[in-house]
Amino acid sequence: MNLVGGEHAAWAGKECPESLDDSLAAIELEQLHQDPPNLPEVCRRVVELQKQTRKIATDIQTLSHGLHSAKLQYLGIAGAMRAFCQEFGDQTKVKIDFKSHDLPGPLSPDVSLCLFRVLQEALHNSAKHSGVRHFEVRLWGTGDEVHLTVGDSGAGFDRAAVKESQGLGLISMEERLKLLKGTLSIESQPRGGTTIHACVPFSPGSNSLRTAS
């Protein structure tokens, strides 16, 4: 399995739709500028453009989902997260300390992918908003739950204000976790750093715990 492919999938899932939207919109606007039609035709072509870009975005997100699923299946949740942390750190010039222990195995694909997506969102947010270059990621199991934390000692934020404004992708992470009866908690205050804690119950298909660092 080519790990770079996983990074390309992450880029495709988050960046490609926006890039394609911008590119296609620019082409369409240039065509309208060169040969301006009447107003009803403009409206029709704008609606068609919106449909096309939504379809492209959906197709790319589906591809990204499949690539991440294959990566998680091949490496396991800890291996895939460790690889992503390394790749993300190299790409953004930050240091990410990843450790895992006592993971129940095997986790379901839904749980693994959910936690992987939360990790991606949390690291992107931290790298963008914290103002620091060092982050800690912890993944572990306790009985019938799996926990993930992403922490930094950076700028922090007012939790009430951010949640009210639906910022930092917190709503997206919460919704992902709710689908699996999981929870998201946040410890943060201005200039006091931030820790995002995701917790997901797992089906007791196997009660064995395995240790990884």
PDB file of C-alpha atoms in Angstrom:
ATOM      1  CA  MET A   1       0.000   0.000   0.000  1.00  0.00           C
ATOM      2  CA  ASN A   2       1.452   3.376  -1.034  1.00  0.00           C
ATOM      3  CA  LEU A   3       1.112   5.728   1.921  1.00  0.00           C
ATOM      4  CA  VAL A   4       1.419   8.716  -0.332  1.00  0.00           C
ATOM      5  CA  GLY A   5      -1.840   7.623  -1.892  1.00  0.00           C
ATOM      6  CA  GLY A   6      -3.546   8.132   1.456  1.00  0.00           C
ATOM      7  CA  GLU A   7      -2.261  11.693   1.605  1.00  0.00           C
ATOM      8  CA  HIS A   8      -3.472  12.264  -1.935  1.00  0.00           C
ATOM      9  CA  ALA A   9      -6.846  10.978  -0.819  1.00  0.00           C
ATOM     10  CA  ALA A  10      -6.910  13.417   2.073  1.00  0.00           C
ATOM     11  CA  TRP A  11      -6.010  16.246  -0.290  1.00  0.00           C
ATOM     12  CA  ALA A  12      -8.619  15.076  -2.772  1.00  0.00           C
ATOM     13  CA  GLY A  13     -11.325  14.875  -0.131  1.00  0.00           C
ATOM     14  CA  LYS A  14     -10.664  18.346   1.314  1.00  0.00           C
ATOM     15  CA  GLU A  15      -9.045  20.411  -1.438  1.00  0.00           C
ATOM     16  CA  CYS A  16      -9.978  19.035  -4.855  1.00  0.00           C
ATOM     17  CA  PRO A  17     -13.681  19.937  -4.748  1.00  0.00           C
ATOM     18  CA  GLU A  18     -12.847  23.563  -3.961  1.00  0.00           C
ATOM     19  CA  SER A  19     -10.164  23.712  -6.660  1.00  0.00           C
ATOM     20  CA  LEU A  20     -12.463  22.166  -9.242  1.00  0.00           C
ATOM     21  CA  ASP A  21     -15.316  24.462  -8.277  1.00  0.00           C
ATOM     22  CA  ASP A  22     -13.048  27.475  -8.764  1.00  0.00           C
ATOM     23  CA  SER A  23     -11.619  26.210 -12.057  1.00  0.00           C
ATOM     24  CA  LEU A  24     -14.954  25.296 -13.612  1.00  0.00           C
ATOM     25  CA  ALA A  25     -16.527  28.516 -12.419  1.00  0.00           C
ATOM     26  CA  ALA A  26     -13.700  30.501 -13.995  1.00  0.00           C
ATOM     27  CA  ILE A  27     -14.167  28.700 -17.333  1.00  0.00           C
ATOM     28  CA  GLU A  28     -17.907  29.240 -17.286  1.00  0.00           C
ATOM     29  CA  LEU A  29     -17.598  32.921 -16.357  1.00  0.00           C
ATOM     30  CA  GLU A  30     -15.059  33.457 -19.122  1.00  0.00           C
ATOM     31  CA  GLN A  31     -17.467  31.920 -21.615  1.00  0.00           C
ATOM     32  CA  LEU A  32     -20.288  34.142 -20.362  1.00  0.00           C
ATOM     33  CA  HIS A  33     -18.040  37.184 -20.659  1.00  0.00           C
ATOM     34  CA  GLN A  34     -17.024  36.402 -24.227  1.00  0.00           C
ATOM     35  CA  ASP A  35     -20.544  35.597 -25.409  1.00  0.00           C
ATOM     36  CA  PRO A  36     -23.032  37.152 -22.974  1.00  0.00           C
ATOM     37  CA  PRO A  37     -26.464  35.498 -23.341  1.00  0.00           C
ATOM     38  CA  ASN A  38     -29.765  36.786 -21.983  1.00  0.00           C
ATOM     39  CA  LEU A  39     -30.615  36.580 -18.265  1.00  0.00           C
ATOM     40  CA  PRO A  40     -32.634  33.318 -18.371  1.00  0.00           C
ATOM     41  CA  GLU A  41     -29.733  31.628 -20.160  1.00  0.00           C
ATOM     42  CA  VAL A  42     -27.315  32.892 -17.512  1.00  0.00           C
ATOM     43  CA  CYS A  43     -29.491  31.445 -14.759  1.00  0.00           C
ATOM     44  CA  ARG A  44     -29.805  28.115 -16.552  1.00  0.00           C
ATOM     45  CA  ARG A  45     -26.051  27.813 -17.049  1.00  0.00           C
ATOM     46  CA  VAL A  46     -25.297  28.763 -13.442  1.00  0.00           C
ATOM     47  CA  VAL A  47     -27.670  26.071 -12.174  1.00  0.00           C
ATOM     48  CA  GLU A  48     -26.072  23.531 -14.507  1.00  0.00           C
ATOM     49  CA  LEU A  49     -22.602  24.513 -13.305  1.00  0.00           C
ATOM     50  CA  GLN A  50     -23.661  24.044  -9.695  1.00  0.00           C
ATOM     51  CA  LYS A  51     -24.981  20.552 -10.478  1.00  0.00           C
ATOM     52  CA  GLN A  52     -21.764  19.574 -12.254  1.00  0.00           C
ATOM     53  CA  THR A  53     -19.478  20.780  -9.480  1.00  0.00           C
ATOM     54  CA  ARG A  54     -21.539  19.042  -6.795  1.00  0.00           C
ATOM     55  CA  LYS A  55     -21.323  15.776  -8.729  1.00  0.00           C
ATOM     56  CA  ILE A  56     -17.545  16.102  -9.142  1.00  0.00           C
ATOM     57  CA  ALA A  57     -17.120  16.877  -5.441  1.00  0.00           C
ATOM     58  CA  THR A  58     -19.230  13.852  -4.500  1.00  0.00           C
ATOM     59  CA  ASP A  59     -17.242  11.567  -6.825  1.00  0.00           C
ATOM     60  CA  ILE A  60     -13.924  12.723  -5.366  1.00  0.00           C
ATOM     61  CA  GLN A  61     -15.135  12.340  -1.796  1.00  0.00           C
ATOM     62  CA  THR A  62     -16.276   8.814  -2.618  1.00  0.00           C
ATOM     63  CA  LEU A  63     -12.824   8.042  -4.025  1.00  0.00           C
ATOM     64  CA  SER A  64     -11.167   9.535  -0.946  1.00  0.00           C
ATOM     65  CA  HIS A  65     -13.399   7.443   1.337  1.00  0.00           C
ATOM     66  CA  GLY A  66     -12.429   4.258  -0.493  1.00  0.00           C
ATOM     67  CA  LEU A  67      -8.693   5.007  -0.386  1.00  0.00           C
ATOM     68  CA  HIS A  68      -8.766   5.764   3.336  1.00  0.00           C
ATOM     69  CA  SER A  69     -10.783   2.612   4.003  1.00  0.00           C
ATOM     70  CA  ALA A  70      -8.181   0.510   2.190  1.00  0.00           C
ATOM     71  CA  LYS A  71      -5.344   2.187   4.079  1.00  0.00           C
ATOM     72  CA  LEU A  72      -7.032   1.579   7.422  1.00  0.00           C
ATOM     73  CA  GLN A  73      -7.685  -2.042   6.525  1.00  0.00           C
ATOM     74  CA  TYR A  74      -4.084  -2.602   5.488  1.00  0.00           C
ATOM     75  CA  LEU A  75      -2.304  -0.777   8.329  1.00  0.00           C
ATOM     76  CA  GLY A  76      -4.898  -0.864  11.104  1.00  0.00           C
ATOM     77  CA  ILE A  77      -6.114   2.229  12.924  1.00  0.00           C
ATOM     78  CA  ALA A  78      -2.886   2.862  14.854  1.00  0.00           C
ATOM     79  CA  GLY A  79      -0.636   2.348  11.835  1.00  0.00           C
ATOM     80  CA  ALA A  80      -2.776   4.523   9.590  1.00  0.00           C
ATOM     81  CA  MET A  81      -2.907   7.320  12.170  1.00  0.00           C
ATOM     82  CA  ARG A  82       0.836   7.141  12.773  1.00  0.00           C
ATOM     83  CA  ALA A  83       1.486   7.335   9.033  1.00  0.00           C
ATOM     84  CA  PHE A  84      -0.891  10.268   8.626  1.00  0.00           C
ATOM     85  CA  CYS A  85       0.718  12.147  11.525  1.00  0.00           C
ATOM     86  CA  GLN A  86       4.127  11.659   9.936  1.00  0.00           C
ATOM     87  CA  GLU A  87       2.950  12.742   6.499  1.00  0.00           C
ATOM     88  CA  PHE A  88       0.946  15.695   7.826  1.00  0.00           C
ATOM     89  CA  GLY A  89       3.884  16.811   9.952  1.00  0.00           C
ATOM     90  CA  ASP A  90       6.255  16.665   6.992  1.00  0.00           C
ATOM     91  CA  GLN A  91       3.803  18.526   4.793  1.00  0.00           C
ATOM     92  CA  THR A  92       3.038  21.341   7.257  1.00  0.00           C
ATOM     93  CA  LYS A  93       6.442  21.477   8.996  1.00  0.00           C
ATOM     94  CA  VAL A  94       5.073  20.621  12.443  1.00  0.00           C
ATOM     95  CA  LYS A  95       6.013  17.951  14.988  1.00  0.00           C
ATOM     96  CA  ILE A  96       3.348  15.445  15.988  1.00  0.00           C
ATOM     97  CA  ASP A  97       3.952  13.049  18.881  1.00  0.00           C
ATOM     98  CA  PHE A  98       1.725  10.013  18.290  1.00  0.00           C
ATOM     99  CA  LYS A  99       1.316   7.193  20.819  1.00  0.00           C
ATOM    100  CA  SER A 100      -1.198   4.369  21.131  1.00  0.00           C
ATOM    101  CA  HIS A 101      -1.790   1.587  23.635  1.00  0.00           C
ATOM    102  CA  ASP A 102      -4.335  -0.999  24.770  1.00  0.00           C
ATOM    103  CA  LEU A 103      -6.359  -0.910  21.582  1.00  0.00           C
ATOM    104  CA  PRO A 104      -9.187  -3.443  21.258  1.00  0.00           C
ATOM    105  CA  GLY A 105      -8.926  -5.339  18.051  1.00  0.00           C
ATOM    106  CA  PRO A 106     -10.138  -5.458  15.497  1.00  0.00           C
ATOM    107  CA  LEU A 107     -12.162  -2.246  15.339  1.00  0.00           C
ATOM    108  CA  SER A 108     -15.006  -2.040  12.862  1.00  0.00           C
ATOM    109  CA  PRO A 109     -14.322  -0.124   9.624  1.00  0.00           C
ATOM    110  CA  ASP A 110     -16.910   2.497  10.641  1.00  0.00           C
ATOM    111  CA  VAL A 111     -15.234   3.193  13.991  1.00  0.00           C
ATOM    112  CA  SER A 112     -11.761   3.267  12.451  1.00  0.00           C
ATOM    113  CA  LEU A 113     -12.760   5.640   9.656  1.00  0.00           C
ATOM    114  CA  CYS A 114     -14.693   7.897  12.032  1.00  0.00           C
ATOM    115  CA  LEU A 115     -11.718   8.317  14.368  1.00  0.00           C
ATOM    116  CA  PHE A 116      -9.369   8.790  11.424  1.00  0.00           C
ATOM    117  CA  ARG A 117     -11.546  11.611  10.057  1.00  0.00           C
ATOM    118  CA  VAL A 118     -11.700  13.241  13.494  1.00  0.00           C
ATOM    119  CA  LEU A 119      -7.900  13.092  13.678  1.00  0.00           C
ATOM    120  CA  GLN A 120      -7.594  14.747  10.264  1.00  0.00           C
ATOM    121  CA  GLU A 121     -10.020  17.534  11.134  1.00  0.00           C
ATOM    122  CA  ALA A 122      -8.508  18.138  14.564  1.00  0.00           C
ATOM    123  CA  LEU A 123      -4.934  18.333  13.257  1.00  0.00           C
ATOM    124  CA  HIS A 124      -5.886  20.646  10.409  1.00  0.00           C
ATOM    125  CA  ASN A 125      -7.650  22.923  12.896  1.00  0.00           C
ATOM    126  CA  SER A 126      -4.760  22.854  15.358  1.00  0.00           C
ATOM    127  CA  ALA A 127      -2.141  23.566  12.721  1.00  0.00           C
ATOM    128  CA  LYS A 128      -4.206  26.441  11.349  1.00  0.00           C
ATOM    129  CA  HIS A 129      -5.377  28.122  14.552  1.00  0.00           C
ATOM    130  CA  SER A 130      -3.141  27.187  17.507  1.00  0.00           C
ATOM    131  CA  GLY A 131      -0.052  29.158  16.536  1.00  0.00           C
ATOM    132  CA  VAL A 132       2.289  26.383  17.725  1.00  0.00           C
ATOM    133  CA  ARG A 133       4.281  23.725  15.874  1.00  0.00           C
ATOM    134  CA  HIS A 134       4.047  20.781  18.273  1.00  0.00           C
ATOM    135  CA  PHE A 135       1.020  18.545  18.842  1.00  0.00           C
ATOM    136  CA  GLU A 136       0.269  15.402  20.812  1.00  0.00           C
ATOM    137  CA  VAL A 137      -1.996  12.616  19.574  1.00  0.00           C
ATOM    138  CA  ARG A 138      -3.031   9.731  21.827  1.00  0.00           C
ATOM    139  CA  LEU A 139      -5.103   6.677  20.890  1.00  0.00           C
ATOM    140  CA  TRP A 140      -6.077   4.039  23.450  1.00  0.00           C
ATOM    141  CA  GLY A 141      -8.727   1.584  24.558  1.00  0.00           C
ATOM    142  CA  THR A 142     -10.482   1.214  27.908  1.00  0.00           C
ATOM    143  CA  GLY A 143     -12.833  -1.721  28.326  1.00  0.00           C
ATOM    144  CA  ASP A 144     -15.528  -1.151  25.713  1.00  0.00           C
ATOM    145  CA  GLU A 145     -14.453   2.263  24.411  1.00  0.00           C
ATOM    146  CA  VAL A 146     -11.791   3.720  22.157  1.00  0.00           C
ATOM    147  CA  HIS A 147     -10.391   7.175  22.903  1.00  0.00           C
ATOM    148  CA  LEU A 148      -8.567   9.699  20.741  1.00  0.00           C
ATOM    149  CA  THR A 149      -7.102  12.987  21.927  1.00  0.00           C
ATOM    150  CA  VAL A 150      -5.412  15.722  19.923  1.00  0.00           C
ATOM    151  CA  GLY A 151      -3.764  18.398  22.041  1.00  0.00           C
ATOM    152  CA  ASP A 152      -1.650  21.517  21.743  1.00  0.00           C
ATOM    153  CA  SER A 153      -0.381  24.266  24.039  1.00  0.00           C
ATOM    154  CA  GLY A 154      -1.317  27.079  21.668  1.00  0.00           C
ATOM    155  CA  ALA A 155      -3.717  29.993  21.468  1.00  0.00           C
ATOM    156  CA  GLY A 156      -6.813  28.131  22.602  1.00  0.00           C
ATOM    157  CA  PHE A 157     -10.295  29.588  22.165  1.00  0.00           C
ATOM    158  CA  ASP A 158     -13.546  30.402  23.908  1.00  0.00           C
ATOM    159  CA  ARG A 159     -15.529  27.182  23.597  1.00  0.00           C
ATOM    160  CA  ALA A 160     -18.964  28.785  23.916  1.00  0.00           C
ATOM    161  CA  ALA A 161     -18.248  31.405  21.258  1.00  0.00           C
ATOM    162  CA  VAL A 162     -16.785  28.901  18.794  1.00  0.00           C
ATOM    163  CA  LYS A 163     -19.568  26.375  19.254  1.00  0.00           C
ATOM    164  CA  GLU A 164     -22.204  29.084  18.818  1.00  0.00           C
ATOM    165  CA  SER A 165     -20.575  30.146  15.555  1.00  0.00           C
ATOM    166  CA  GLN A 166     -20.219  26.494  14.468  1.00  0.00           C
ATOM    167  CA  GLY A 167     -16.532  27.059  13.799  1.00  0.00           C
ATOM    168  CA  LEU A 168     -13.374  24.943  13.639  1.00  0.00           C
ATOM    169  CA  GLY A 169     -15.189  21.961  12.170  1.00  0.00           C
ATOM    170  CA  LEU A 170     -16.451  20.976  15.621  1.00  0.00           C
ATOM    171  CA  ILE A 171     -19.971  20.358  14.370  1.00  0.00           C
ATOM    172  CA  SER A 172     -18.655  18.011  11.685  1.00  0.00           C
ATOM    173  CA  MET A 173     -16.653  16.007  14.226  1.00  0.00           C
ATOM    174  CA  GLU A 174     -19.582  15.822  16.628  1.00  0.00           C
ATOM    175  CA  GLU A 175     -21.951  14.601  13.937  1.00  0.00           C
ATOM    176  CA  ARG A 176     -19.538  11.881  12.817  1.00  0.00           C
ATOM    177  CA  LEU A 177     -19.211  10.615  16.372  1.00  0.00           C
ATOM    178  CA  LYS A 178     -22.943  10.778  17.100  1.00  0.00           C
ATOM    179  CA  LEU A 179     -23.600   8.372  14.234  1.00  0.00           C
ATOM    180  CA  LEU A 180     -21.598   5.773  16.197  1.00  0.00           C
ATOM    181  CA  LYS A 181     -22.993   6.817  19.606  1.00  0.00           C
ATOM    182  CA  GLY A 182     -19.694   8.502  20.371  1.00  0.00           C
ATOM    183  CA  THR A 183     -18.933  11.775  22.103  1.00  0.00           C
ATOM    184  CA  LEU A 184     -16.687  14.784  21.592  1.00  0.00           C
ATOM    185  CA  SER A 185     -15.365  16.899  24.443  1.00  0.00           C
ATOM    186  CA  ILE A 186     -13.120  19.947  24.276  1.00  0.00           C
ATOM    187  CA  GLU A 187     -10.860  21.483  26.869  1.00  0.00           C
ATOM    188  CA  SER A 188      -9.691  24.943  25.830  1.00  0.00           C
ATOM    189  CA  GLN A 189      -9.360  28.517  26.943  1.00  0.00           C
ATOM    190  CA  PRO A 190      -7.758  31.572  25.361  1.00  0.00           C
ATOM    191  CA  ARG A 191      -3.939  31.259  25.489  1.00  0.00           C
ATOM    192  CA  GLY A 192      -4.350  28.000  27.422  1.00  0.00           C
ATOM    193  CA  GLY A 193      -4.078  25.393  24.672  1.00  0.00           C
ATOM    194  CA  THR A 194      -6.666  22.958  23.377  1.00  0.00           C
ATOM    195  CA  THR A 195      -7.367  19.242  23.783  1.00  0.00           C
ATOM    196  CA  ILE A 196     -10.000  17.530  21.668  1.00  0.00           C
ATOM    197  CA  HIS A 197     -11.193  14.198  23.054  1.00  0.00           C
ATOM    198  CA  ALA A 198     -13.224  11.751  20.959  1.00  0.00           C
ATOM    199  CA  CYS A 199     -14.684   8.612  22.499  1.00  0.00           C
ATOM    200  CA  VAL A 200     -16.428   5.799  20.613  1.00  0.00           C
ATOM    201  CA  PRO A 201     -17.906   2.545  21.950  1.00  0.00           C
ATOM    202  CA  PHE A 202     -16.911  -0.558  20.040  1.00  0.00           C
ATOM    203  CA  SER A 203     -18.735  -3.823  19.421  1.00  0.00           C
ATOM    204  CA  PRO A 204     -17.196  -6.567  21.575  1.00  0.00           C
ATOM    205  CA  GLY A 205     -16.287  -8.800  18.665  1.00  0.00           C
ATOM    206  CA  SER A 206     -12.937  -9.246  20.337  1.00  0.00           C
ATOM    207  CA  ASN A 207     -12.089  -8.311  23.909  1.00  0.00           C
ATOM    208  CA  SER A 208      -8.369  -8.680  23.452  1.00  0.00           C
ATOM    209  CA  LEU A 209      -6.222  -5.614  24.020  1.00  0.00           C
ATOM    210  CA  ARG A 210      -2.989  -5.068  22.175  1.00  0.00           C
ATOM    211  CA  THR A 211      -0.279  -2.642  23.128  1.00  0.00           C
ATOM    212  CA  ALA A 212       1.424  -0.333  20.643  1.00  0.00           C
ATOM    213  CA  SER A 213       3.544   2.735  21.173  1.00  0.00           C
TER     214      SER A 213
END
